């Protein structure tokens, strides 16, 4: 990855940051494999999701999404077994377009997806690379059909996503010495699904009219390690790439649950004869995460309306003594 | 009506309706049953007979309409229709007859029943088995409700509402308006062809699966099995009913996906559906929704606070009481009980204040104070040096600018460093000999072209005299600039190139024209600088030759011979400019240098006592303190700071805020100087180059036509000409040729000549296009198509 170095910054090491190698790992070759995380959830069970809206006061809407690692932390090492997805989204607007932009009868949506330089094991640049632009286009596709843009002519809205920690493409122990995991970019699908979900929450927080709350979900086909002939494929929802040795195919969707519509679909790998099953799985995962989104949005709404009401009540308590003014 | 136009309009209308397809479908219901396809009708007919068979003895209580209605609602499912009708008739058998009688009497009801019967046929088209799979999702519930209660007959309306009180309608009597959600029309949102293809594939898969519906269950994976368990109650009756269903194959489900299957509920289930018809159920129910995670360490830091409930309450603005309110005196003191101090004062002063305010007046004093100097006395007292303005004229490339540059350089007006810099720059573009000329030519255009374009002004000073150099352009295209420069000068310095051919070509060209213009401006002295003598190795013969020929020419142009001074010099090397000639070849010349000649020149008398006349040569915007400035030569009179002046032809007054002469601020300026006046109280649009500035008490008259004594340089006929007066130039024309005059005595030789030949003097009437400030004694130059045709002296207003 070509990267510019900035003279006024404390530039990070140009290579990847690899997990520390302990003496024990080298002495006992089997030890490393004991650290390998494995999926403890059921195949249809999703990871827990943390979501919070209105985290950026200056933005008209914002949200923070975190999917913490579901694997239990190892007792013998400090390295976390898997990464945990952390994404912030902020919505700027709707605001009037600058004069230079030609007339637009509907809301112009701009999506910007950026990995923080420290978001992945392999360090990212400060300038958006092709992967980030690609994610931005995917996200825009997912959101464009959801927003009712006709209600804001001559305006633009900007959805800015910052990925603070992305899902890795595989387990750190499988990576080479340079710390890079070049295995198909399975983590990107999780990142995209997270981006869709968090952007949707932020848009709702901004109060932009939508036809529905769009949610992202991922499903994957993996080889079952328990099977005898290693050929059998298992469909799992919400895969965590670090927990699986081999992922055959994966699919991320943006799904409108109450309308039963898919706005965005991204499929990767050898899907085999039945791609629909994979899509179905992804929509299920999306509906699963929608439950959290709904709950959080409802709570945020309640908090929004309760606060001012309490404030009003206390404001009524004060009574002023009138002074008669003469002369 | 033209058919084409009509059809076009209609097409447009239909296009507009596209957006409201859904509404269209509903409105069509009233139109009648022609929407029913052949297939539907056949099915309906077969179905009716079969239902009647199924109903057995009950069939005689049932009307065809009822059967068809039921069939329609169950998609021609005979068994279900039978069950439904049996249930209905079985429970309401006795009642069934009573309303029937009633209906028979009412025409309205007949019509309504006909409508009821027909209504489904159109909708039947939409819910044709071939239609989209999505249509059988949740909304189906609404369609499954039995036919709506028909409107009561008109006499029954009162009965219908008889027990309803006015206001406070009980909740159970309130109507519920339910909105039908817009029907989904197949294509996926966003219109991506990939997604559309996927949807099509799904549909196809489903249809295939329909054929093997029973198989699907056994093959379903664990997740589906679990799903089936959850929905077992709603499923079972459906599958039972489906047993006899041959016309409509049962629909298969996606593995792992479950839709709300309330499409064909048993009759009891319908009642439930009626109670809450508008509940829209999601197409997918996730059996394991994601759990909410607790905020991690990072998240709690970022979002501040672990949960929304534990957030600190909104900050409420407490009102702090002023500190003095705690004292007892605060409550007892009646601060506003007594009259205010203002009131007391007003009562004392009475009405005086209002009167005194009325007396106040803002005096409209001029902003600039005049010192009221007697400028003439001041001028004499100051013992100022002689002031001389001279214009450098001559043919293009004869070295005017270079000579002036040399003069300034040798007099140390320009320092060595600047010259070195200019030399370097000149060498860079390969014109090293132009370095000295660039002292005068400052704009990039002038430098790159190597010719002077506009008048350049510079100053130097000797022991006796302060000089102002006006470097005029030699090129014939810039004669107007030269005229404007010459009008500001006291005498000309004619520069002549001594080298072979150059002198001769100049004599034919601008050397001649410049001399004529200078003379017609009233200049009497002339210094002829024979330049580039080093190129002819200071040949005396050449100098004498030039002297002879120029003297002849100049005397012809009515210069007196004693007022002509010839000086051989070399501008590039600087010989005989300030310093004497060092070259041995020039030992024959013992006369004065150029500088000495300049100092010796007799200057015309200055008209200090006359009224102010100033020709505006330039109008410019200075800095913030002097927003509008003009410069130009004072032809006569004096000015001082604070004077009011009148600008013509705009006829606007202005006040002089400051005066600068030779870049130094002064209090006054006199005729002969070229000051810069900083003005106030005037809009810049009233001033332009060529305007006349004069004293307001002695203004110049604006004239449109005048008679003039004209010295012709070319053949003059009544013709359009350009009139140049000092810096002003204006289109006009020679109206009439009044008389030809004797050149020396001024007597009339011939009245009304047809033509005036070059060199002759005539009295002509000049017509101007617009009124201009011109008065007696002013000199004008007439030019036509780039040639100077004559010079004139204004005699009187025509």
GROMACS .gro file of N, CA and C in nm, chain B residues 2 44 60 392 640 670 742 783 785:
model
   27
  329UNK      N    1  -5.868   1.814  -3.313
  329UNK     CA    2  -5.771   1.732  -3.388
  329UNK      C    3  -5.738   1.607  -3.308
  371UNK      N    4  -6.478  -1.971  -1.200
  371UNK     CA    5  -6.589  -1.931  -1.114
  371UNK      C    6  -6.710  -2.022  -1.138
  387UNK      N    7  -7.959  -2.455  -0.118
  387UNK     CA    8  -8.075  -2.377  -0.163
  387UNK      C    9  -8.088  -2.247  -0.085
  719UNK      N   10   1.016   6.532  -2.497
  719UNK     CA   11   1.116   6.474  -2.586
  719UNK      C   12   1.041   6.413  -2.704
  967UNK      N   13  -0.439   7.641  -0.451
  967UNK     CA   14  -0.386   7.609  -0.320
  967UNK      C   15  -0.481   7.511  -0.251
  997UNK      N   16   0.152   7.666  -0.912
  997UNK     CA   17   0.131   7.778  -1.003
  997UNK      C   18   0.139   7.728  -1.146
 1069UNK      N   19  -0.329   8.532  -4.525
 1069UNK     CA   20  -0.187   8.550  -4.546
 1069UNK      C   21  -0.115   8.495  -4.425
 1110UNK      N   22  -0.678   6.600  -3.647
 1110UNK     CA   23  -0.622   6.481  -3.711
 1110UNK      C   24  -0.732   6.405  -3.782
 1112UNK      N   25  -0.786   6.024  -3.961
 1112UNK     CA   26  -0.740   5.888  -3.990
 1112UNK      C   27  -0.590   5.871  -3.965
   0.00000   0.00000   0.00000
